[in-house]
C-alpha positions as protocol buffer text, in pm:
chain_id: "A"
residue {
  index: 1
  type: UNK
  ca { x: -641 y: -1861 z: 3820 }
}
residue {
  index: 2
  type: UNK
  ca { x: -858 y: -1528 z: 3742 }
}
residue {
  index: 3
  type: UNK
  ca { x: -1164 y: -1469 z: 3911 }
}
residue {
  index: 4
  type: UNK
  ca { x: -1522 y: -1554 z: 3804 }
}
residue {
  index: 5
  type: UNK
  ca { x: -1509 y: -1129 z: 3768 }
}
residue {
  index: 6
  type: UNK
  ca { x: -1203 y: -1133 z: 3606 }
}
residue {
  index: 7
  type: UNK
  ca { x: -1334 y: -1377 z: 3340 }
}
residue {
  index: 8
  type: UNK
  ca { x: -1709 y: -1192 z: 3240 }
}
residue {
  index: 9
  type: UNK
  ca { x: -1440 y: -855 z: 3226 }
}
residue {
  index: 10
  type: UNK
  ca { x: -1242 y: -1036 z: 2983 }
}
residue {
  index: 11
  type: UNK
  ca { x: -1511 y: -1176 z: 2757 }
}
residue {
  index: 12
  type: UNK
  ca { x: -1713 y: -855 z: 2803 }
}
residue {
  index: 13
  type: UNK
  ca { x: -1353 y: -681 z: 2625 }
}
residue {
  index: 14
  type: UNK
  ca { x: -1349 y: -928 z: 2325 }
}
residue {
  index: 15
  type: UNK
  ca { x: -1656 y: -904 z: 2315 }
}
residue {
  index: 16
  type: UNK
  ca { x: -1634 y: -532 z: 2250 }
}
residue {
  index: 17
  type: UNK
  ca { x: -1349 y: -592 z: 2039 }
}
residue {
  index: 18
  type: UNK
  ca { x: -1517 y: -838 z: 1772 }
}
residue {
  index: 19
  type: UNK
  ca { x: -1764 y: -515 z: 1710 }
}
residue {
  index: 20
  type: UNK
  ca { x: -1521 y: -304 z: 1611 }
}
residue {
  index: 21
  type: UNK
  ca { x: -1374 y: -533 z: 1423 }
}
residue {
  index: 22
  type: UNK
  ca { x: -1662 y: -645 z: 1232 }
}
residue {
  index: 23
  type: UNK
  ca { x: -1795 y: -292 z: 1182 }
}
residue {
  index: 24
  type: UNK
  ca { x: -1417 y: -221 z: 1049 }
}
residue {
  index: 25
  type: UNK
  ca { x: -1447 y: -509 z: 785 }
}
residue {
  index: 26
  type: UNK
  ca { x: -1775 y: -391 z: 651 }
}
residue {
  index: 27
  type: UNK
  ca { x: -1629 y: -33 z: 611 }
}
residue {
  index: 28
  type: UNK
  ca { x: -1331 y: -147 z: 433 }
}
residue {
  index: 29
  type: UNK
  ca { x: -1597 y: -421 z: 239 }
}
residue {
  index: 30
  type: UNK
  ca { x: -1766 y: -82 z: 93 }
}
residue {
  index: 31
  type: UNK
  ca { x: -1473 y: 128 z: 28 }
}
residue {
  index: 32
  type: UNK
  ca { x: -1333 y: -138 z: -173 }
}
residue {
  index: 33
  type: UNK
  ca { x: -1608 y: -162 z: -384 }
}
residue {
  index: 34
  type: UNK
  ca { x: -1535 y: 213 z: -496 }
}
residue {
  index: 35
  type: UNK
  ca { x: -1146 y: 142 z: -488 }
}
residue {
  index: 36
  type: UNK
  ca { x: -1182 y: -138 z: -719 }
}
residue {
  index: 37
  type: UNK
  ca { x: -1407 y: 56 z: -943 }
}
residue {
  index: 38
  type: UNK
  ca { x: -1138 y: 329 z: -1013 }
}
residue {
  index: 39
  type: UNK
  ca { x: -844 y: 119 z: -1038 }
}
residue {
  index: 40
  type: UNK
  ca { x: -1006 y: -62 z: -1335 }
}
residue {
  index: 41
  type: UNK
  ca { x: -1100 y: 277 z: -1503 }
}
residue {
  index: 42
  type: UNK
  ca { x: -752 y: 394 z: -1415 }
}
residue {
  index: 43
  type: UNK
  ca { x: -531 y: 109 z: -1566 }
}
residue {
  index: 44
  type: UNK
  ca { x: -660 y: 156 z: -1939 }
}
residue {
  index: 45
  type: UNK
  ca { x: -574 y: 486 z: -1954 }
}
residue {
  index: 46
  type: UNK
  ca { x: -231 y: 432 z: -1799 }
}
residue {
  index: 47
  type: UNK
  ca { x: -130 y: 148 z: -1987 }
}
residue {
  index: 48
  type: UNK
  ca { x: -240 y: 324 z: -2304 }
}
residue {
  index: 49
  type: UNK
  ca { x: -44 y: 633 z: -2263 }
}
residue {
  index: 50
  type: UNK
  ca { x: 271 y: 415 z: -2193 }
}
residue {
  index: 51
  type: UNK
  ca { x: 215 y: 230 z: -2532 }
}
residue {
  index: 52
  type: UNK
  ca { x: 147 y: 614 z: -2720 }
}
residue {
  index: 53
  type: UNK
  ca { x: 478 y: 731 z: -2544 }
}
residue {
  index: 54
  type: UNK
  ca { x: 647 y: 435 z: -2639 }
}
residue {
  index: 55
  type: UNK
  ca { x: 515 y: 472 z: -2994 }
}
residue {
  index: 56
  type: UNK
  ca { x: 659 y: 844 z: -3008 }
}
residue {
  index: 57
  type: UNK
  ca { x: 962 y: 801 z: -2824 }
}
residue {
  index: 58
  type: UNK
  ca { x: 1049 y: 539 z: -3106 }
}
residue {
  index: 59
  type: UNK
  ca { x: 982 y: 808 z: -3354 }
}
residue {
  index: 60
  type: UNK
  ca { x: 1256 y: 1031 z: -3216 }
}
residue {
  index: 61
  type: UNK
  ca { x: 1486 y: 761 z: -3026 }
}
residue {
  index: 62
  type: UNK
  ca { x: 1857 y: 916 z: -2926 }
}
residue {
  index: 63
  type: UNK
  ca { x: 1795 y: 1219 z: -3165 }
}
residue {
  index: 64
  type: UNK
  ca { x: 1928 y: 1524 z: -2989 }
}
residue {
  index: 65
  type: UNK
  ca { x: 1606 y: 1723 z: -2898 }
}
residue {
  index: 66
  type: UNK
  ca { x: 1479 y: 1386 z: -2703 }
}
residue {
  index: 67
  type: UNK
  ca { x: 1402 y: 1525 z: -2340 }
}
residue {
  index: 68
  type: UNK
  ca { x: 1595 y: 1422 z: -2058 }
}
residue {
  index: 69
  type: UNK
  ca { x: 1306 y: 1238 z: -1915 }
}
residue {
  index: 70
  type: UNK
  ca { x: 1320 y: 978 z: -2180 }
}
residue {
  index: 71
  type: UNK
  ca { x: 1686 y: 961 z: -2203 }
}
residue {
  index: 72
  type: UNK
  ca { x: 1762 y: 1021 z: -1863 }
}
residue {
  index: 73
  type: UNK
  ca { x: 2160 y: 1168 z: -1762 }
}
residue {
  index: 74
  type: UNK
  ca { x: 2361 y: 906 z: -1869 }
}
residue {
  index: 75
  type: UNK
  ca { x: 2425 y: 739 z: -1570 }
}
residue {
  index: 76
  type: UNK
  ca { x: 2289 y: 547 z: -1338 }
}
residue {
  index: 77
  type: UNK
  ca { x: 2485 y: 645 z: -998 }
}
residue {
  index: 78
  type: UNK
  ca { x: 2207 y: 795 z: -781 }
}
residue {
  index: 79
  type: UNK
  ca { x: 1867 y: 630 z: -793 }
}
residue {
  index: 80
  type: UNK
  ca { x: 1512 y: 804 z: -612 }
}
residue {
  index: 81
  type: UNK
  ca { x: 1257 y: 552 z: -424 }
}
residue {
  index: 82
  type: UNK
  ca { x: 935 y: 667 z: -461 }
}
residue {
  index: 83
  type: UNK
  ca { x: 791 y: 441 z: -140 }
}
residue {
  index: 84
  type: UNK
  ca { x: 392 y: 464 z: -151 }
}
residue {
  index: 85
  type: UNK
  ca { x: 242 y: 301 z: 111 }
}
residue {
  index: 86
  type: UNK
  ca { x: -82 y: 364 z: 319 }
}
residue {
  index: 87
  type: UNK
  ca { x: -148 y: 673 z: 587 }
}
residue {
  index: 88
  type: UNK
  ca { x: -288 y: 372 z: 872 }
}
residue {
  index: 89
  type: UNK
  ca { x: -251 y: 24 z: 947 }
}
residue {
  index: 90
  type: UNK
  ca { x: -489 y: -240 z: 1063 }
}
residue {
  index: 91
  type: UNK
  ca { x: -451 y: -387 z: 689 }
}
residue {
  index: 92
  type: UNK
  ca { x: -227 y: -705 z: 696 }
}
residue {
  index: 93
  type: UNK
  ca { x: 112 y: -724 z: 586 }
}
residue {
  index: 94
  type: UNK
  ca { x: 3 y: -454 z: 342 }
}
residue {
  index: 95
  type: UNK
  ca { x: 258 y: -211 z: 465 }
}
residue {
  index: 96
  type: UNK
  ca { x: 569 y: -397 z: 560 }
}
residue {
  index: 97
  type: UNK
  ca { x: 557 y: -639 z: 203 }
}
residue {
  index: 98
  type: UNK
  ca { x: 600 y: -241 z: 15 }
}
residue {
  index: 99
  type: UNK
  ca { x: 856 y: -185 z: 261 }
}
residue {
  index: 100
  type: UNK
  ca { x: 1009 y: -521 z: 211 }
}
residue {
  index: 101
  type: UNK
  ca { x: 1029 y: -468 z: -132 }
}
residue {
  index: 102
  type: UNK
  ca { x: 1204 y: -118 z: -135 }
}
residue {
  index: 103
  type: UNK
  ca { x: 1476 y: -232 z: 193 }
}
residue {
  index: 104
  type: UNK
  ca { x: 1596 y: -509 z: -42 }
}
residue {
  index: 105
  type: UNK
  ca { x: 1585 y: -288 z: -397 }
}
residue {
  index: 106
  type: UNK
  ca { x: 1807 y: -62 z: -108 }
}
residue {
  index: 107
  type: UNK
  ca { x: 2005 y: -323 z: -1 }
}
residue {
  index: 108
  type: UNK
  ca { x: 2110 y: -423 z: -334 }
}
residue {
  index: 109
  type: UNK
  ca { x: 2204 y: -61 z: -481 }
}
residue {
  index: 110
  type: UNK
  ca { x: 2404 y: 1 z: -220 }
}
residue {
  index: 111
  type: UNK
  ca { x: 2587 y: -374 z: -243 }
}
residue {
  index: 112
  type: UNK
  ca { x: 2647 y: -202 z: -574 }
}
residue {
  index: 113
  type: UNK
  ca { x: 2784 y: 107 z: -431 }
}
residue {
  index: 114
  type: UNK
  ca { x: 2533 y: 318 z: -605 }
}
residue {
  index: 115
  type: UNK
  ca { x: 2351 y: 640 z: -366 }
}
residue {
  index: 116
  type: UNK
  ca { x: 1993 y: 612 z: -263 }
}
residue {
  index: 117
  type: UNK
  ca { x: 1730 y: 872 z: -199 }
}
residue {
  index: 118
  type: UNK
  ca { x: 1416 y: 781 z: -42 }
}
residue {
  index: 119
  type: UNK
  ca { x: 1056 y: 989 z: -104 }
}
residue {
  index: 120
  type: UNK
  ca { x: 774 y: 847 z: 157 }
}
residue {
  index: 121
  type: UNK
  ca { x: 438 y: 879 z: 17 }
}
residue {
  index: 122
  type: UNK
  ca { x: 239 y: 760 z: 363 }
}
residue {
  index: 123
  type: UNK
  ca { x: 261 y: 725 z: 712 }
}
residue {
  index: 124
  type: UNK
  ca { x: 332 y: 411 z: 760 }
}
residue {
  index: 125
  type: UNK
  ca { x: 592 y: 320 z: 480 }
}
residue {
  index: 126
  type: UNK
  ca { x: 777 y: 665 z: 648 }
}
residue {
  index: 127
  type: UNK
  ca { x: 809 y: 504 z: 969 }
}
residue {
  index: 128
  type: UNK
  ca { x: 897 y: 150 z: 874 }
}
residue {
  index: 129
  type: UNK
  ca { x: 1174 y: 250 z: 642 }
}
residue {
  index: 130
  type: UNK
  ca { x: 1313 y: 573 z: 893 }
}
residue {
  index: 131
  type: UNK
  ca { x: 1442 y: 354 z: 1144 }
}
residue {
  index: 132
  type: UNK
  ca { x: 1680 y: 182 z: 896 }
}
residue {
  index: 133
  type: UNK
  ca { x: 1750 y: 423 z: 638 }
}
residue {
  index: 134
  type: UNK
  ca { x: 1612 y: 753 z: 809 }
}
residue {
  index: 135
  type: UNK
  ca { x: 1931 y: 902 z: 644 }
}
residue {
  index: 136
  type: UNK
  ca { x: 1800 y: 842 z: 300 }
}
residue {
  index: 137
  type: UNK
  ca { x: 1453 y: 1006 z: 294 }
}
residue {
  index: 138
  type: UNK
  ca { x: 1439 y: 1343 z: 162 }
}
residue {
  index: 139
  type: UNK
  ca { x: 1083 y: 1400 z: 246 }
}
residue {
  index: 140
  type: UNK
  ca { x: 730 y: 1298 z: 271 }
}
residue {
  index: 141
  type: UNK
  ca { x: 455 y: 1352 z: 115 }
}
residue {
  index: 142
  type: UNK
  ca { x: 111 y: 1344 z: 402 }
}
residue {
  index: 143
  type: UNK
  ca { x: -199 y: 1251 z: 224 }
}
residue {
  index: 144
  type: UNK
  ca { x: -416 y: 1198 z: 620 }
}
residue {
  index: 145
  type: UNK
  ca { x: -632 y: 1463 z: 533 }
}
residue {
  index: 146
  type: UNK
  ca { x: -687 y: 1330 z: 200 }
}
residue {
  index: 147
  type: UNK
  ca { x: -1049 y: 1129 z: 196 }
}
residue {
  index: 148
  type: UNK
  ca { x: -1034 y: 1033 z: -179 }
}
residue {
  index: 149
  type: UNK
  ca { x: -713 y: 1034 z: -387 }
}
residue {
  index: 150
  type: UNK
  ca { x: -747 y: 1282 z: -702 }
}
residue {
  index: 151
  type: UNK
  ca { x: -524 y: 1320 z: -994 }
}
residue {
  index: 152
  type: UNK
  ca { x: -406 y: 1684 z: -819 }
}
residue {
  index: 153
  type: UNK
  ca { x: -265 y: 1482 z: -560 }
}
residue {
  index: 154
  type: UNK
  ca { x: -26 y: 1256 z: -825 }
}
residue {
  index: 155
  type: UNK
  ca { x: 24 y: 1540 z: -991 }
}
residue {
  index: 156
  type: UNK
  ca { x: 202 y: 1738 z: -741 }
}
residue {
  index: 157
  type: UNK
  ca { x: 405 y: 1434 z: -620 }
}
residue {
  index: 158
  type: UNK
  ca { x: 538 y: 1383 z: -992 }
}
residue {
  index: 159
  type: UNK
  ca { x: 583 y: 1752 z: -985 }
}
residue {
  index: 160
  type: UNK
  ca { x: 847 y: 1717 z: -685 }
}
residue {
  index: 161
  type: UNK
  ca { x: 1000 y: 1441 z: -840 }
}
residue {
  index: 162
  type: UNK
  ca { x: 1086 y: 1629 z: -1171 }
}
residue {
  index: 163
  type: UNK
  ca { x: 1144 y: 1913 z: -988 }
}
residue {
  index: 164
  type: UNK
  ca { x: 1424 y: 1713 z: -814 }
}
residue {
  index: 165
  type: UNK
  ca { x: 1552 y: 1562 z: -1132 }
}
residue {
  index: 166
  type: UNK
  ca { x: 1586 y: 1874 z: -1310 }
}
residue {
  index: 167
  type: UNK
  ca { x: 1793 y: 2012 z: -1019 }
}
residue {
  index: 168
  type: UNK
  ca { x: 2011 y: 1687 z: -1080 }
}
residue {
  index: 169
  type: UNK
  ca { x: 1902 y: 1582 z: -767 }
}
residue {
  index: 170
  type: UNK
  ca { x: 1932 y: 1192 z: -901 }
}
residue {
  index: 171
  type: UNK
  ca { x: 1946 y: 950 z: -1250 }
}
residue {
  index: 172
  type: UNK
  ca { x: 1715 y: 684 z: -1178 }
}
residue {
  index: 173
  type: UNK
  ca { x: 1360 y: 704 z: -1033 }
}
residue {
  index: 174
  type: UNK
  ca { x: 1155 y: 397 z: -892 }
}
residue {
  index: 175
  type: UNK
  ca { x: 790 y: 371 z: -800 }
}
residue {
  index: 176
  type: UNK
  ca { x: 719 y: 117 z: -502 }
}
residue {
  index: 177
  type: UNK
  ca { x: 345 y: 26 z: -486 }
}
residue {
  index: 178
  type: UNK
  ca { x: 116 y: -245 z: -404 }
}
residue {
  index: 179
  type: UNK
  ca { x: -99 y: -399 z: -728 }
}
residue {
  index: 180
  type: UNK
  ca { x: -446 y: -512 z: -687 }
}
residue {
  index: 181
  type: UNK
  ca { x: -526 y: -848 z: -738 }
}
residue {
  index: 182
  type: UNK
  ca { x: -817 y: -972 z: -537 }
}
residue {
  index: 183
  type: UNK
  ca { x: -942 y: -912 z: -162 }
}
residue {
  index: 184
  type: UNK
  ca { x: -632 y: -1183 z: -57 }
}
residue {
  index: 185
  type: UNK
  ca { x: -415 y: -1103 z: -292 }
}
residue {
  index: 186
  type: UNK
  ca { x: -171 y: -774 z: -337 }
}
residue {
  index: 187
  type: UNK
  ca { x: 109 y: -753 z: -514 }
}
residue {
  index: 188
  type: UNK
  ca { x: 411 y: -517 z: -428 }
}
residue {
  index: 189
  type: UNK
  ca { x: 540 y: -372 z: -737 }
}
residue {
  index: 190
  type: UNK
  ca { x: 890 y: -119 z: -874 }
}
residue {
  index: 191
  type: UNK
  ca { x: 818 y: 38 z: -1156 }
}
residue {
  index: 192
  type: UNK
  ca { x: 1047 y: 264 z: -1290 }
}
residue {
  index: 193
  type: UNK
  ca { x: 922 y: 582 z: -1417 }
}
residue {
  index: 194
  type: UNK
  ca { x: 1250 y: 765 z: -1491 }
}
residue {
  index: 195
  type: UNK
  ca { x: 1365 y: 770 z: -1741 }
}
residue {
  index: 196
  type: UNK
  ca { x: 1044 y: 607 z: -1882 }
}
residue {
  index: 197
  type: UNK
  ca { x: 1080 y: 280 z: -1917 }
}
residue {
  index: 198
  type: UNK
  ca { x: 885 y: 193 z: -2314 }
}
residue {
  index: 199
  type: UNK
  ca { x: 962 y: -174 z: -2261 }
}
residue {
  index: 200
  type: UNK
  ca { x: 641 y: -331 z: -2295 }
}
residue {
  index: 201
  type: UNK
  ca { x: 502 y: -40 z: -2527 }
}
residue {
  index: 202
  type: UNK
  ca { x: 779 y: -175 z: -2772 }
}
residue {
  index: 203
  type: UNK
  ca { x: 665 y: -477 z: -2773 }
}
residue {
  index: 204
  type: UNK
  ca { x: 295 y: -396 z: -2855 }
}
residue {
  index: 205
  type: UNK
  ca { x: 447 y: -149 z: -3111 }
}
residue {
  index: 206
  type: UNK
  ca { x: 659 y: -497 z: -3283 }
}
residue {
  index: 207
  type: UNK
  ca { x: 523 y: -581 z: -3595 }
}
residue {
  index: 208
  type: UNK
  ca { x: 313 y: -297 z: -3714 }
}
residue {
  index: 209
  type: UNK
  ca { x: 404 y: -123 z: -4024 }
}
residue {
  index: 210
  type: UNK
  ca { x: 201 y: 169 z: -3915 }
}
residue {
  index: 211
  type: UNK
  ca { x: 377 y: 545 z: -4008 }
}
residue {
  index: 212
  type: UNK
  ca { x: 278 y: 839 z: -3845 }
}
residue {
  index: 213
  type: UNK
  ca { x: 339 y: 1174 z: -3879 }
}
residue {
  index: 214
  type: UNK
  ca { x: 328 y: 1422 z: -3551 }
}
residue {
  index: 215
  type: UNK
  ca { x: 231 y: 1787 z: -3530 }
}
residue {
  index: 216
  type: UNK
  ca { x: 392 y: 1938 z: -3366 }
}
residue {
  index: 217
  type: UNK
  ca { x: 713 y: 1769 z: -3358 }
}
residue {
  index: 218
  type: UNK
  ca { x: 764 y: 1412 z: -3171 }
}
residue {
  index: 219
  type: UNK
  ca { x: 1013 y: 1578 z: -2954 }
}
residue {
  index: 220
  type: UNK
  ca { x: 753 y: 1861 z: -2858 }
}
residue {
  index: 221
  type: UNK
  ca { x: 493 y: 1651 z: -2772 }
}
residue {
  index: 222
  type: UNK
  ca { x: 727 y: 1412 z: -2561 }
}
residue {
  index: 223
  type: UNK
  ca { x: 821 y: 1692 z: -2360 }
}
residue {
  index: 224
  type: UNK
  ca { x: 468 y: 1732 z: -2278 }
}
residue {
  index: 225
  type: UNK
  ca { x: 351 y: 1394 z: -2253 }
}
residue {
  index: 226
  type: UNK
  ca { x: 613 y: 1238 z: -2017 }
}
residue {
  index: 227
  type: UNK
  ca { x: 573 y: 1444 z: -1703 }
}
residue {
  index: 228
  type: UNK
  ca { x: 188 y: 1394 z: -1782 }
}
residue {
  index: 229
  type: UNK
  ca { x: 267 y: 982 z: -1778 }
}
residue {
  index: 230
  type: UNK
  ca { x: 481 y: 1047 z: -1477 }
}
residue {
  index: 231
  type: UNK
  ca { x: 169 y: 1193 z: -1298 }
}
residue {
  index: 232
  type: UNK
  ca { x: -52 y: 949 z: -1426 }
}
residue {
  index: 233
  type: UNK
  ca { x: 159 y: 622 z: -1358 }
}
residue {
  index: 234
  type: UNK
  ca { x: 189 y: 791 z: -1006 }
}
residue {
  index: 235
  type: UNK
  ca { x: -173 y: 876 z: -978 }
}
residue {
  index: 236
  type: UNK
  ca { x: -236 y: 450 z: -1088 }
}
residue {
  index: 237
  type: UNK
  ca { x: 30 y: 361 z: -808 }
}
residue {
  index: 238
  type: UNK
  ca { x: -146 y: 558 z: -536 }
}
residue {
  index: 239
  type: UNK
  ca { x: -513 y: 392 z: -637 }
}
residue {
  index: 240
  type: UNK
  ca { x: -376 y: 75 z: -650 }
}
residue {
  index: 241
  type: UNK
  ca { x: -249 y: 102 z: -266 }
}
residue {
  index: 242
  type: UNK
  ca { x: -585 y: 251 z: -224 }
}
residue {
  index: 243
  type: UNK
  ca { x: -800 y: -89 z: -314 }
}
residue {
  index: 244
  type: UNK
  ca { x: -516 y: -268 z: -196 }
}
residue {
  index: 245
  type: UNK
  ca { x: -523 y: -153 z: 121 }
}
residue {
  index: 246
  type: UNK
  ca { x: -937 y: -179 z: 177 }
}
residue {
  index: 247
  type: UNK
  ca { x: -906 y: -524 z: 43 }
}
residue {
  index: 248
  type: UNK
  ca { x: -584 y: -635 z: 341 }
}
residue {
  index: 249
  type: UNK
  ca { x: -787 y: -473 z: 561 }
}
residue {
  index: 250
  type: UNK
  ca { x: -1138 y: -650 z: 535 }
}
residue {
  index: 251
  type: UNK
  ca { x: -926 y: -965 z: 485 }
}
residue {
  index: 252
  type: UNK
  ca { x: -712 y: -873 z: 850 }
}
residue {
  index: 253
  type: UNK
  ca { x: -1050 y: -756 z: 999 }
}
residue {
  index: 254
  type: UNK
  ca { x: -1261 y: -1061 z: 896 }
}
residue {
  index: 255
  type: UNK
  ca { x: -962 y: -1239 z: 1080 }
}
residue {
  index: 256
  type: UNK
  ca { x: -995 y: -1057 z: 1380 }
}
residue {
  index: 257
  type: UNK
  ca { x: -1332 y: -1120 z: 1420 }
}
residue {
  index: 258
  type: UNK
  ca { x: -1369 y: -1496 z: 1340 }
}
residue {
  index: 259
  type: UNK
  ca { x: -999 y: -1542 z: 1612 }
}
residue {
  index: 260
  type: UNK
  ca { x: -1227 y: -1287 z: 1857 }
}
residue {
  index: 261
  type: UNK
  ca { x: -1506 y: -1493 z: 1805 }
}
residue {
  index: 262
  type: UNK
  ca { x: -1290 y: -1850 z: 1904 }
}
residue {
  index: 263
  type: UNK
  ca { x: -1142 y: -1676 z: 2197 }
}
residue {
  index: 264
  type: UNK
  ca { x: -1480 y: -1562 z: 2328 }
}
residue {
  index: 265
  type: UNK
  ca { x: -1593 y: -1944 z: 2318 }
}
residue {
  index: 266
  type: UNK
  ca { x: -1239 y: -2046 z: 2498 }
}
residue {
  index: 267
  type: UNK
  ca { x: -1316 y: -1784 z: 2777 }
}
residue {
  index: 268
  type: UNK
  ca { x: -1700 y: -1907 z: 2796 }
}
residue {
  index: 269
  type: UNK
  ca { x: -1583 y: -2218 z: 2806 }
}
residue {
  index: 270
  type: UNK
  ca { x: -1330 y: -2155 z: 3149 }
}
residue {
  index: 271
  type: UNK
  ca { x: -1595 y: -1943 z: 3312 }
}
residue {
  index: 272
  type: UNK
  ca { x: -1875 y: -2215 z: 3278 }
}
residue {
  index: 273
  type: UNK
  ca { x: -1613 y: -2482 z: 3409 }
}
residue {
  index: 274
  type: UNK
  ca { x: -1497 y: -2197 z: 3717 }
}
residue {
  index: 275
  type: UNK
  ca { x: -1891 y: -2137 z: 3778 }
}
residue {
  index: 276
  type: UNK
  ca { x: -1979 y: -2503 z: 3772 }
}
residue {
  index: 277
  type: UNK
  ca { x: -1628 y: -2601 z: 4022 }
}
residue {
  index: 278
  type: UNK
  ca { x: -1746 y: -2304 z: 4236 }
}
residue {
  index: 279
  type: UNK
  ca { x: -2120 y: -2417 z: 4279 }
}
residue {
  index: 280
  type: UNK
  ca { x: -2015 y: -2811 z: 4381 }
}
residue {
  index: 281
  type: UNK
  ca { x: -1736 y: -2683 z: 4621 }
}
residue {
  index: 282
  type: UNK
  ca { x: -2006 y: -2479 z: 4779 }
}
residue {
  index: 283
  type: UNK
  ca { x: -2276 y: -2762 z: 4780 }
}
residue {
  index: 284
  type: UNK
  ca { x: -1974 y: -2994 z: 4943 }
}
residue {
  index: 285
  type: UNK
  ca { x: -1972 y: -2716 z: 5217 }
}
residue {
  index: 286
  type: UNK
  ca { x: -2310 y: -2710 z: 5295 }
}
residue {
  index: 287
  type: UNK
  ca { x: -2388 y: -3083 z: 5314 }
}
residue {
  index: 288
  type: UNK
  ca { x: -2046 y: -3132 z: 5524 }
}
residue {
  index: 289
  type: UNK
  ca { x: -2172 y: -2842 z: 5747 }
}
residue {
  index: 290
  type: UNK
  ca { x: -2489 y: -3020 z: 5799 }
}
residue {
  index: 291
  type: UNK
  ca { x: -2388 y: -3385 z: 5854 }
}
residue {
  index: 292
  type: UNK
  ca { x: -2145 y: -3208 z: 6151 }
}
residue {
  index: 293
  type: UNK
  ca { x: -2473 y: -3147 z: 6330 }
}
């Protein structure tokens, strides 16, 4: 049985702990605000530019000048994971459900005998996914010294991943992120972003009548427009992880805190009991002691 010492150490430690813990979750409380803020001004603007490529790639669909981008090679043998995840932890199951996500989309290529490439954007996503498949990652992108994620940021990432697609470097590219819901809620999400995928833009497209005419040529501007949506679906991705991650982490930390705060009773609760079995064992003592003389 610990000491009385031992004990007032102990709850002196959690006590200690629940601070940082509570200072943590109003940190993250704040940041999210600002998080939130720019994923809702982000996802207008991205879902709009995948309904105007979608609109213009119909415009030119398996014509000959169509960019590679759009069309992709042809096959469908070596696919790229784009794996964004955060640069700490202390946020949940944030982390590992992205991770999650991309081992199975792994798994099941390779069931399927296709080749995988891996690109870690983050820390942590690096070294959850290195100690299974540290074969497959080609590199990884380090955003630690990053305080708040700019469009430069996505734009060199989706720079490295053309870059790597025009060297033929693979056919098929995937985004892995984690969608914002709400503080207790964060979806992980593959999206694929090569060769774009105009799925839902069609479908918003269906049923209009509407003709347009493009200068300069639909082809022209799609070769300047879908590296641009590449960048900005990445740029979307990496400030979704961003709110998602300040809203696991106030949710993890207000956890913390409240299980601190029941283990600080508990302890209280065993030192008061040790204090109280102390004192009577030592009043026992002293009226044995003096009804021996």
């Amino acid at each position: 049985m610990p000491s009385l010492k031992d004990l007032r150490n102990r709850i002196a430690s959690v006590k200690a702990t629940q601070k940082i813990t509570k200072a943590m979750q109003m940190v993250a409380a704040a940041k999210l605000r600002r998080a939130q803020e720019a994923v809702e001004a982000a996802r207008p603007y991205s879902q709009r530019m995948s309904a105007v490529l979608g609109n213009i790639a119909g415009a030119v669909a398996d014509g000959d000048d169509t960019p590679r981008l759009m069309t992709g090679t042809g096959s469908d043998q070596t696919h790229l994971l784009v794996v964004c995840t955060a640069e700490r932890g202390l946020c949940g199951g944030f982390n590992s459900q992205i991770a999650r996500l991309a081992r199975d989309h792994v798994s099941a290529l390779q069931g399927q005998g296709k080749d995988v490439k891996i690109l870690c954007v983050g820390k942590k996503g690096y070294d959850i996914l290195r100690r299974q498949y540290g074969s497959l990652i080609i590199d990884r992108v380090d955003l630690r010294e990053v305080k708040r994620i700019g469009f430069s940021n996505a734009d060199d990432i989706a720079k490295q991943v053309i870059g790597l697609f025009d060297e033929g470097g693979f056919d098929i590219c995937t985004l892995f992120y984690s969608e914002f819901q709400s503080v207790i809620t964060q979806v992980p999400t593959a999206q694929q972003i090569i060769p774009a995928d105009t799925g839902d833009a069609d479908a918003e497209q269906a049923g209009t009548d509407a003709v347009y005419e493009y200068e300069p040529d639909a082809a022209a501007i799609l070769g300047d427009l879908i590296p641009r949506n590449i960048a900005v679906q990445i740029f979307r991705a990496l400030l979704e992880n961003g709110a998602s991650e300040q809203g696991a982490r106030m949710s993890a930390m207000d956890s913390a805190t409240r299980n601190a705060g029941d283990m600080i009773d508990k302890l209280t609760l065993s030192y008061n009991r040790q204090r109280q079995a102390q004192i009577t064992k030592e009043l026992i003592e002293i009226i044995s002691g003096a009804e021996a003389l």
